[in-house]
Coordinates of C-alpha atoms and ligand atoms in Angstrom, one line a residue:
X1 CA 38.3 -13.4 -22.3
X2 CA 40.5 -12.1 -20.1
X3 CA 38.1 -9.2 -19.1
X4 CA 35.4 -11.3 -18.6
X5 CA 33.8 -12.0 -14.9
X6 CA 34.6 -15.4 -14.2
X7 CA 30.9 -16.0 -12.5
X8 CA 28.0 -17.5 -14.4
X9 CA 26.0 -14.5 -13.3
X10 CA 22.3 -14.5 -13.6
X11 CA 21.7 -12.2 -16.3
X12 CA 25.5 -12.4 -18.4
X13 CA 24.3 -8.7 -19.7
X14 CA 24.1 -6.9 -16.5
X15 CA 27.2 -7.5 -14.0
X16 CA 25.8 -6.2 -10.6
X17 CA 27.7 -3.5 -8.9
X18 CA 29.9 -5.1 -6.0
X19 CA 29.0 -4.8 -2.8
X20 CA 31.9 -3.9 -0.4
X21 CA 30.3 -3.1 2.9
X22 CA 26.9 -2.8 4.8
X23 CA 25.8 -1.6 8.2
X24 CA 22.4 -1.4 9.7
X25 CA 19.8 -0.6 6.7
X26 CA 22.5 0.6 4.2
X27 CA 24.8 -1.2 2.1
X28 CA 27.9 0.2 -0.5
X29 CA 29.5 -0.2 -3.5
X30 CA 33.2 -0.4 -4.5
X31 CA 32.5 2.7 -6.2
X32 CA 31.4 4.1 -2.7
X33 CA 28.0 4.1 -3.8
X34 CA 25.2 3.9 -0.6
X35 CA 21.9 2.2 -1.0
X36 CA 19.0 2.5 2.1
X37 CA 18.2 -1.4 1.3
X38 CA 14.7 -1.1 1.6
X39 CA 14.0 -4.8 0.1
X40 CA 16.7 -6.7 2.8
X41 CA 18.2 -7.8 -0.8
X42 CA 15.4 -11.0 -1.0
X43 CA 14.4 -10.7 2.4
X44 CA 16.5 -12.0 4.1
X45 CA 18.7 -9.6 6.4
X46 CA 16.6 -8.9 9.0
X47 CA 19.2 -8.0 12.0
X48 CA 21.1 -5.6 9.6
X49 CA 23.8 -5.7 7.4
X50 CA 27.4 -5.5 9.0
X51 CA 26.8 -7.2 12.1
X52 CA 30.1 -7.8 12.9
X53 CA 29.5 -9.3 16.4
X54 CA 28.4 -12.4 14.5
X55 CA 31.6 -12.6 12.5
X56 CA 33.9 -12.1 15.9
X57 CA 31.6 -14.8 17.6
X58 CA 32.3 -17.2 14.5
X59 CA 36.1 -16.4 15.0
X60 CA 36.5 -16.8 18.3
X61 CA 34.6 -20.2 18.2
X62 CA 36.4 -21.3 15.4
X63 CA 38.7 -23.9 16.7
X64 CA 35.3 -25.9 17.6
X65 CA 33.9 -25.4 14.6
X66 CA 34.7 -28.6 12.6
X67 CA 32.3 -30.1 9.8
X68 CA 30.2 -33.1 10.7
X69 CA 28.2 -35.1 8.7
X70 CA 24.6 -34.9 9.8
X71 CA 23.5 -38.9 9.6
X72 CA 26.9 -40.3 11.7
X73 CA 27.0 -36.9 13.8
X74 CA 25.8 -34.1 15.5
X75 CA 26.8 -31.3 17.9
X76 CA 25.4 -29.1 20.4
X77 CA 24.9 -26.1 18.4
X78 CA 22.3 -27.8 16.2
X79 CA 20.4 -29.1 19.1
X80 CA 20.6 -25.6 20.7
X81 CA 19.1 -23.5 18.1
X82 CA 16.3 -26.3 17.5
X83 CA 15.3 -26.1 20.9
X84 CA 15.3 -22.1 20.6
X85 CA 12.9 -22.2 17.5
X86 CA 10.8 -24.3 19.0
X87 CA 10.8 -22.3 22.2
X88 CA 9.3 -19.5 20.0
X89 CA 7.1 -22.1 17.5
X90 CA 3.1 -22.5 17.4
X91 CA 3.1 -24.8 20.6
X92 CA 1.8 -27.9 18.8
X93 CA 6.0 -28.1 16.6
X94 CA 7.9 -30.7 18.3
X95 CA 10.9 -31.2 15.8
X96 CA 13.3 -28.6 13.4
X97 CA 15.6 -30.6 10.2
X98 CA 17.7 -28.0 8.8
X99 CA 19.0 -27.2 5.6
X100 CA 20.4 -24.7 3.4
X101 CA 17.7 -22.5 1.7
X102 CA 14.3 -22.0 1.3
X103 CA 13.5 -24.4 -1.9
X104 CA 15.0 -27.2 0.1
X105 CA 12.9 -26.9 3.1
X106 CA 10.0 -26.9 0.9
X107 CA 11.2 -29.9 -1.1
X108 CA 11.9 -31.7 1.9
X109 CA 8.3 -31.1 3.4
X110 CA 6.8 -32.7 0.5
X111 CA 8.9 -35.6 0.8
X112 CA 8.1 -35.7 4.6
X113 CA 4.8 -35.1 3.2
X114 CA 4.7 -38.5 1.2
X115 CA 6.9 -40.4 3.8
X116 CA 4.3 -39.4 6.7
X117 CA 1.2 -41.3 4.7
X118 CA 3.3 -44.7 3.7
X119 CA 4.2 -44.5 7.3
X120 CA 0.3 -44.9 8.2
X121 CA -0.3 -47.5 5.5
X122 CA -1.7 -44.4 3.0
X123 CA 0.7 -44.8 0.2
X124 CA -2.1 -43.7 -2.4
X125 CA -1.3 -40.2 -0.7
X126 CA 1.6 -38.5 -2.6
X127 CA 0.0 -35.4 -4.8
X128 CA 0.4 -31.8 -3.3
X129 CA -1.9 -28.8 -3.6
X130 CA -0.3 -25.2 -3.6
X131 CA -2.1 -21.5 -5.1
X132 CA -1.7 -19.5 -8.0
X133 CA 0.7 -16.3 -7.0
X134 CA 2.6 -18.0 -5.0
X135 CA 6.3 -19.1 -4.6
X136 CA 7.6 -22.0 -3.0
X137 CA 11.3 -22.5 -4.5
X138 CA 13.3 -23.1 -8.0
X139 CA 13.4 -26.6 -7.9
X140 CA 11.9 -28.9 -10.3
X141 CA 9.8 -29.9 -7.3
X142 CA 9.5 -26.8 -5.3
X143 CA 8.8 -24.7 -8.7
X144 CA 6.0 -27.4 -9.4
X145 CA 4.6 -25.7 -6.2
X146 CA 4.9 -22.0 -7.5
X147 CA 1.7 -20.3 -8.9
X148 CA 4.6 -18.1 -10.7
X149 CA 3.9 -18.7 -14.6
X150 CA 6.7 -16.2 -15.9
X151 CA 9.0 -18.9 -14.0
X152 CA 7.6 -22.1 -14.6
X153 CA 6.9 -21.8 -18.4
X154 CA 10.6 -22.5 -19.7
X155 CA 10.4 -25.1 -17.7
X156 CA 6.7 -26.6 -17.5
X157 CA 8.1 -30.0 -19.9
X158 CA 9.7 -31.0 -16.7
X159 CA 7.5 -30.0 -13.6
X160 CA 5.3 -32.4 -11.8
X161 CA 2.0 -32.0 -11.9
X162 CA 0.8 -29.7 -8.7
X163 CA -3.2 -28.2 -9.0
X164 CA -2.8 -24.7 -7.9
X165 CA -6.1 -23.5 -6.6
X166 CA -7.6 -19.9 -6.2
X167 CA -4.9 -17.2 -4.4
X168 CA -6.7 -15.2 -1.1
X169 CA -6.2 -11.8 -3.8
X170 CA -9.4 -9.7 -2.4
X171 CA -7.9 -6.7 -4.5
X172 CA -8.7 -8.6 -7.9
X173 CA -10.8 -11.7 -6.5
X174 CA -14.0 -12.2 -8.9
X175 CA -16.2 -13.6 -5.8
X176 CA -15.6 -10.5 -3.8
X177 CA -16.1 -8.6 -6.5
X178 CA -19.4 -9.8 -6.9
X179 CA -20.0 -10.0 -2.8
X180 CA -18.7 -6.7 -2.1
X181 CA -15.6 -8.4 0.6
X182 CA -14.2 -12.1 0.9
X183 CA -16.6 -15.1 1.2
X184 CA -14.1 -17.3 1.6
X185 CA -14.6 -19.2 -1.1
X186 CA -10.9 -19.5 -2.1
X187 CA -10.4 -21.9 1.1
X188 CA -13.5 -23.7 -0.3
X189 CA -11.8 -23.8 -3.4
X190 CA -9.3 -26.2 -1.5
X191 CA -11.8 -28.7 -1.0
X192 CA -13.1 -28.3 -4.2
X193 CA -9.5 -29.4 -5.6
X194 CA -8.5 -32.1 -3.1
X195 CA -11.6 -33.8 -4.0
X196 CA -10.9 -33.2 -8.2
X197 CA -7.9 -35.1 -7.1
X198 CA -9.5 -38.1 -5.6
X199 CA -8.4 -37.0 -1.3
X200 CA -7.2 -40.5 -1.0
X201 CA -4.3 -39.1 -3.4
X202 CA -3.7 -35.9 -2.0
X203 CA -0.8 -35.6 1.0
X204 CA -0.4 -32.1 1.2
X205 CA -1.4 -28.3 1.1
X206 CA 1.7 -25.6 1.0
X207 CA 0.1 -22.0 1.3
X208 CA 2.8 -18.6 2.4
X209 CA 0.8 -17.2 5.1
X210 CA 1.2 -13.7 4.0
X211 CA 2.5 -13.8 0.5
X212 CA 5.6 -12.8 -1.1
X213 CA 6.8 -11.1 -4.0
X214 CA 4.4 -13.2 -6.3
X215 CA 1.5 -11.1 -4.5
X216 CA 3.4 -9.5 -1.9
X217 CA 1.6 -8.7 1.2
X218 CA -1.7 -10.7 1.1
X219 CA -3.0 -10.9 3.9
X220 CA -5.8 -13.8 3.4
X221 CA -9.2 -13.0 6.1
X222 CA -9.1 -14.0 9.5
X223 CA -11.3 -17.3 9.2
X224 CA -8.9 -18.2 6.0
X225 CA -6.7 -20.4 7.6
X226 CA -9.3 -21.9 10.1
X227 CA -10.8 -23.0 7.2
X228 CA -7.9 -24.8 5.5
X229 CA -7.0 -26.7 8.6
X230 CA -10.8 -27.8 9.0
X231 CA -10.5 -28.7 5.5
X232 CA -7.0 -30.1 5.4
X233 CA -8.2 -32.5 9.0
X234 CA -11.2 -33.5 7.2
X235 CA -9.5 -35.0 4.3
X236 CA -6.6 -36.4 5.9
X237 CA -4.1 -33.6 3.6
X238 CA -0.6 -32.1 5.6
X239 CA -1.2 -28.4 6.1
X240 CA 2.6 -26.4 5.4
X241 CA 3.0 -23.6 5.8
X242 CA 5.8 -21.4 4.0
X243 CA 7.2 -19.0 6.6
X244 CA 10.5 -19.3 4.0
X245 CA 10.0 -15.5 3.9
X246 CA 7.1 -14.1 6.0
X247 CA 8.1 -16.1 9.2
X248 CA 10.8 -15.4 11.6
X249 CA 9.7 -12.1 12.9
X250 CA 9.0 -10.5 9.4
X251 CA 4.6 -9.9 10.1
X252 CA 6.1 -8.7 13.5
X253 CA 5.5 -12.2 15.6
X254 CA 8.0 -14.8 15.5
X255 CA 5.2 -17.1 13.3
X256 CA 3.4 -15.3 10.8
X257 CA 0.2 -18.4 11.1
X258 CA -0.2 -17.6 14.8
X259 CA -2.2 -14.4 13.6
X260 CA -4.9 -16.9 12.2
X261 CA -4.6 -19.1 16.0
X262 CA -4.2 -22.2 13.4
X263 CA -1.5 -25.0 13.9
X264 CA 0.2 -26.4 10.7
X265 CA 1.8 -30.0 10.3
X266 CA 4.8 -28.5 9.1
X267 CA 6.3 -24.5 8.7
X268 CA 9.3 -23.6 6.8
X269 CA 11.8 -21.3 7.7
X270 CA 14.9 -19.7 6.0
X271 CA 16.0 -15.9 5.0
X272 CA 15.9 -14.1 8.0
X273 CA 16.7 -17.5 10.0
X274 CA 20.4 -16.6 10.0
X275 CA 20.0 -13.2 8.1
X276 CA 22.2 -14.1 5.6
X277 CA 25.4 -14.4 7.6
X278 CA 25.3 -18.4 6.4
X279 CA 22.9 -20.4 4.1
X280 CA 20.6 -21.7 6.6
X281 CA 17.0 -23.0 6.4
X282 CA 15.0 -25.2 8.3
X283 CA 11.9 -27.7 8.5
X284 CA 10.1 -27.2 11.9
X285 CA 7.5 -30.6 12.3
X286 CA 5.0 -30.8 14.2
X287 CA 3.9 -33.3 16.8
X288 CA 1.7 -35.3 15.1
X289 CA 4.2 -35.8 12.4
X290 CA 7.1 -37.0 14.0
X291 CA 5.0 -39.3 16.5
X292 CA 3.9 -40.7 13.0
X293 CA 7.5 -41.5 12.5
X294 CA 8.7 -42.2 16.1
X295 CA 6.0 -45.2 15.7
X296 CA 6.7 -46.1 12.5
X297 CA 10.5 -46.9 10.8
X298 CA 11.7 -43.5 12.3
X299 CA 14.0 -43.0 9.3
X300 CA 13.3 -40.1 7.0
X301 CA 14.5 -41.2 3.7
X302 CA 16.3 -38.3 3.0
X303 CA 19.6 -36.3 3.9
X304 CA 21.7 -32.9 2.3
X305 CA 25.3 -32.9 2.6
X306 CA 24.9 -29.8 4.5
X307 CA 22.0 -30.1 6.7
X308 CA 23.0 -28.6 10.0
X309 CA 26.1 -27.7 9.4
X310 CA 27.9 -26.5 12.6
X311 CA 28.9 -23.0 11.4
X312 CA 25.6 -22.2 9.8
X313 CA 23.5 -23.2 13.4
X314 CA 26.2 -21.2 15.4
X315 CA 25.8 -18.2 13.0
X316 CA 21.7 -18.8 13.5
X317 CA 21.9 -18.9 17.3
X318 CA 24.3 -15.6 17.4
X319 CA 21.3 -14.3 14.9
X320 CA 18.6 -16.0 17.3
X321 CA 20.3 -13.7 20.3
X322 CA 20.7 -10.8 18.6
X323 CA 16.9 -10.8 18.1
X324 CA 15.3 -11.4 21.4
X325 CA 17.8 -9.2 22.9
X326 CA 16.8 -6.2 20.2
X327 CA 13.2 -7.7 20.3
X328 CA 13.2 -8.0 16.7
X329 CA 10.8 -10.6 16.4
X330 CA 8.3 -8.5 17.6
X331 CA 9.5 -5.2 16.2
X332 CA 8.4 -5.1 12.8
X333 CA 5.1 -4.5 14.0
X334 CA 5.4 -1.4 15.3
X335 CA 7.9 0.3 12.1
X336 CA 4.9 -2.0 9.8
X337 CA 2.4 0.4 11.4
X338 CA 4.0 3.6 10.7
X339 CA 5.0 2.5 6.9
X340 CA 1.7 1.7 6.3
X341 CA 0.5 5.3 8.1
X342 CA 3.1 6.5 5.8
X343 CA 1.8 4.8 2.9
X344 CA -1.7 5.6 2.9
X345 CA -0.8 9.3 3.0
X346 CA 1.2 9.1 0.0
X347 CA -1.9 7.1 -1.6
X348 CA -3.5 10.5 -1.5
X349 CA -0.8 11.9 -3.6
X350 CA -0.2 9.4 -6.2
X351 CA -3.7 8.0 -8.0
X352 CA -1.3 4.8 -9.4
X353 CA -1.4 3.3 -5.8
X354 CA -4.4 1.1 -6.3
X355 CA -3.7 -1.3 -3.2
X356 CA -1.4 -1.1 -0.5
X357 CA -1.1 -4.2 1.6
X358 CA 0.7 -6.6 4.1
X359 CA 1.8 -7.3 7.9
X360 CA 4.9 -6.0 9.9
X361 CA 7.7 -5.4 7.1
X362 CA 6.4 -7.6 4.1
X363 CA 4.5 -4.6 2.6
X364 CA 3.0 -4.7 -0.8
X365 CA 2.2 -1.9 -2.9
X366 CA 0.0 -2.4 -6.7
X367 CA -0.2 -0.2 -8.9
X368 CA -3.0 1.0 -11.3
X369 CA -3.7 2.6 -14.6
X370 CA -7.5 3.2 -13.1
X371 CA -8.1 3.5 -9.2
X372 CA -11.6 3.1 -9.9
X373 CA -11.7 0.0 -12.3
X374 CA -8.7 -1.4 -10.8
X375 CA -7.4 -1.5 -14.6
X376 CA -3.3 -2.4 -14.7
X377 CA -0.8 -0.9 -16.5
X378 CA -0.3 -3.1 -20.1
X379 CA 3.0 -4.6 -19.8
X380 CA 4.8 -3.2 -21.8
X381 CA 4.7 0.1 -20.3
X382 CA 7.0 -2.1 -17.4
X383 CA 5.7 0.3 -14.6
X384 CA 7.2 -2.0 -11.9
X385 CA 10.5 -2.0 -13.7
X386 CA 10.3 1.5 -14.0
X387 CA 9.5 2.3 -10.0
X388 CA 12.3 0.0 -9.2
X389 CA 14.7 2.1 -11.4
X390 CA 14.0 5.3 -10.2
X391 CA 14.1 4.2 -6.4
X392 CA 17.9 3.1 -7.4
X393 CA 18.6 6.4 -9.0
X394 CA 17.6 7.8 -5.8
X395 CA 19.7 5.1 -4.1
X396 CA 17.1 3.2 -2.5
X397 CA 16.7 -0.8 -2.8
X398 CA 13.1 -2.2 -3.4
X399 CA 12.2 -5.6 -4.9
X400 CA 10.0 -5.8 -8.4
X401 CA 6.9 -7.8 -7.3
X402 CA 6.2 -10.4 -10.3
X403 CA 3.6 -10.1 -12.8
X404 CA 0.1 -11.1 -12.0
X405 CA -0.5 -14.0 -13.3
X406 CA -3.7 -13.8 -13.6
X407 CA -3.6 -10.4 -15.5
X408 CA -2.1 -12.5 -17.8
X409 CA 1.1 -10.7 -17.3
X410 CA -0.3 -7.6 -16.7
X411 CA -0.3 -5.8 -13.4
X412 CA 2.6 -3.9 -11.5
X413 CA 3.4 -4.2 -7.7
X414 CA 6.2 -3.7 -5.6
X415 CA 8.1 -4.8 -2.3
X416 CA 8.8 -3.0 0.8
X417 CA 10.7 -5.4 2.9
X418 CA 13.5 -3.9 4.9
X419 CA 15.7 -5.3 7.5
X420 CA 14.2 -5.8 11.1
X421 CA 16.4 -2.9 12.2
X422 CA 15.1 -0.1 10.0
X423 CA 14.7 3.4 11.8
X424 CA 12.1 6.0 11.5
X425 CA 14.3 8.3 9.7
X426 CA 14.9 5.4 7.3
X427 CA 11.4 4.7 6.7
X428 CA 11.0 8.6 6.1
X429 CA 13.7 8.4 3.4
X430 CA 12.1 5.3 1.7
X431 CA 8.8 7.4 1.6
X432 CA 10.3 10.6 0.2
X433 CA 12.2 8.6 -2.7
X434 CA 9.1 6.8 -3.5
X435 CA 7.0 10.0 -3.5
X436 CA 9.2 11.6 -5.9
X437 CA 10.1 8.4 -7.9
X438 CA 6.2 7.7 -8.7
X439 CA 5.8 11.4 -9.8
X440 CA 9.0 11.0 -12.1
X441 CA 7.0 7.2 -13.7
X442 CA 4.1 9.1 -13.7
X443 CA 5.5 11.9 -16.1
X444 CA 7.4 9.6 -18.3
X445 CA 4.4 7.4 -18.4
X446 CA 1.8 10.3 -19.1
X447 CA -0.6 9.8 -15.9
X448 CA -2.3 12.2 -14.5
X449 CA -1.3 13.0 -10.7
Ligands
PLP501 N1 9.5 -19.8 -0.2 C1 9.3 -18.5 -0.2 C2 8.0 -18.0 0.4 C3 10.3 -17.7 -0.7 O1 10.1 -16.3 -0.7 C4 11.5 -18.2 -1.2 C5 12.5 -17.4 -1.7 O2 12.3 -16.2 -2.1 C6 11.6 -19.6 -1.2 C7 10.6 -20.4 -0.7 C8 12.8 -20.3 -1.8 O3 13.9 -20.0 -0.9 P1 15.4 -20.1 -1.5 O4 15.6 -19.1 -2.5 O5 16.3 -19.9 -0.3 O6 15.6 -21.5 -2.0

């Protein structure tokens, strides 16, 4: 008993190590242990670890730093960082709610959802529409919304009932297959749901722009999203999108969605929002929403303890600072390019790299029994598992992409997601552990270089 941690930790056989320090891309152990974090541990610090700046700011602010309850109060540093997202927000956003993580930002935007169509005298409208491989969040509503079977299935007894529809997977898609590139049929496959639903039931459509580690790195074709805001107008049905991971400078612009020039109702932030220097997510609404509201009772039923909590905003404007002046919201383009450079070299080396994939620093890579057929590994050879290992014995941090779904389990990919700040020489030293890492899976797993 007395040896025993005292945290209910996630897996109750595996105490992580503890993490005692980080600076820049590198964080270490008590036993002095270094890791290049190539994953931003979930994504989510994307100015670096160690920032200490942000820290001394908090200090030195801290005798104005009180706790206010968000319904009887506010205070300026919420109203300053709102005004600085939207400053930097797909021009048509007009309104930011903030919370504390990802899953409730997503939760409350289906609830904003709902509220929006009772407001306009729509109250049939309540259902929401999300895509297989996809993750929205871990709660009972938010994992309703996740096309992540491995994660739902304990669980399924209690979920609500969301229709997932077609992911934009070109790598394993059965219509390009046949059509030899995307035909966009998995947009039409949204209208093909909303009206299986009845559209006078359907309130919303929750899509990740460029996906996460469900699918990490699809990048859907460029008339993808112009097609699920035609389709999303046409039937009346919320378009949000889930920037929870890919927004906030991550694709290498500060709104992953303006790449497709479309405008959704509502976009949800968190990770690199404040970079993990304080749980901090947000909702950012649209115009058309809160006009909705503004005309109508202008009361969101709703409200979190902890939504915009003074601390957590001024540790997201010292964060929001921090990347204009570096220009990190832009930067992940240009180290994106030469990973992806880097990458496709290494393709030529390793035959298991069957699709490499992704925008600015959210970088997939899939793996392959067969190049040719596109055959995955059975899973119980645990290739991903086995990638993931070797990179740590070489020190290096990358997150396990989840089983495909719909290889029914099957299928191996990984995550390349490193913080904003990541050098050259960094990326170099990702490359080289990966290189000899795959050869090292390869041997134990008997493929053929
Ligand atoms: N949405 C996306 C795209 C995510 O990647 C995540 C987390 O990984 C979430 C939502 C949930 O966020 P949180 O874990 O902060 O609740």
């Amino acid at each position: 008993m007395k040896n025993r941690p005292a945290v209910f930790y996630r897996d109750l056989n595996n105490v992580p190590p503890t993490i005692v320090r980080g600076e820049g891309c590198y964080i270490e152990d008590s036993a002095g242990r270094r890791y290049l974090d190539a994953s931003a541990n979930a994504g989510v610090v994307a100015v670096g670890h160690g920032r200490t700046e942000i820290a001394r700011a908090l200090a030195e602010a801290g005798d104005r730093v009180t706790f206010v309850y968000n319904a009887t109060f506010t205070h300026p540093w919420q109203e300053e960082l709102a005004r600085a997202i939207l400053g930097i927000a797909p021009s048509n956003m007009a309104g930011v709610y903030f919370v504390s993580g990802g899953s409730e930002a997503n939760e409350s935007a289906w609830k904003l959802a709902r509220q929006y169509h009772v407001e306009r005298g729509k109250a049939s409208k309540y259902k929401s529409i999300s895509r297989w491989q996809s993750y929205h969040g871990v709660t009972l509503a938010t994992l309703s919304l996740s096309g992540r079977p491995s994660w739902r299935n304990l669980y399924a007894p209690l979920l609500l009932p969301v229709t997932h529809i077609a992911p934009p997977y070109e790598y394993r898609c059965a219509y390009c297959r046949s059509s030899g590139g995307c035909t966009l049929q998995c947009a039409d496959d949204l209208e093909r749901a909303i009206l299986q639903e009845g559209p006078e039931t359907v309130a919303a459509f929750f899509a990740e722009p460029v996906v996460g580690t469900s699918a990490t790195g699809l990048v859907p074709h460029p008339e993808y999203y112009g097609c699920v805001r035609e389709i999303c107008d046409k039937y009346d049905v919320l378009f949000v999108a889930d920037e929870v991971l890919c927004g906030y400078g991550r694709t290498g612009m500060p709104f992953a969605i303006s790449a497709w020039n479309v405008e959704p109702d509502i976009i949800t932030l968190g990770k690199a929002l404040a970079s993990g220097y304080a749980p901090l997510a947000a909702m950012v609404v649209s115009e058309k929403v809160r006009e909705v509201f503004a005309q109508g009772t202008g009361r969101f039923v709703h409200g979190l303890t902890y939504s915009g909590t003074p601390s957590a905003c001024f540790v997201g404007l010292q964060v929001f600072e921090i990347m204009q002046r570096e220009n990190l919201f832009t930067r992940p383009a240009e180290v994106g390019a030469i990973l992806m450079g880097m990458l496709n070299q290494l393709a030529g080396r390793h035959a298991v790299i069957g699709d490499i994939r992704g925008r600015g620093l959210l970088v997939g890579i899939e793996f392959v029994a067969d190049r040719r057929t596109r055959e995955p590994f059975p899973e119980r050879v645990g290739f991903t598992s086995r990638v993931v290992k070797a990179l740590r014995d070489r020190d290096v941090l990358v997150a396990a992409g989840v089983a495909q779904s719909n290889l029914g389990g099957h299928g191996d990919h990984i995550q390349l997601s490193p913080p904003f700040v990541v050098s050259n020489a960094e990326i170099e030293v990702l490359i080289a552990a990966l290189d000899t890492s795959l050869s090292e899976v390869e041997s134990q797993t008997g493929v053929k270089e």
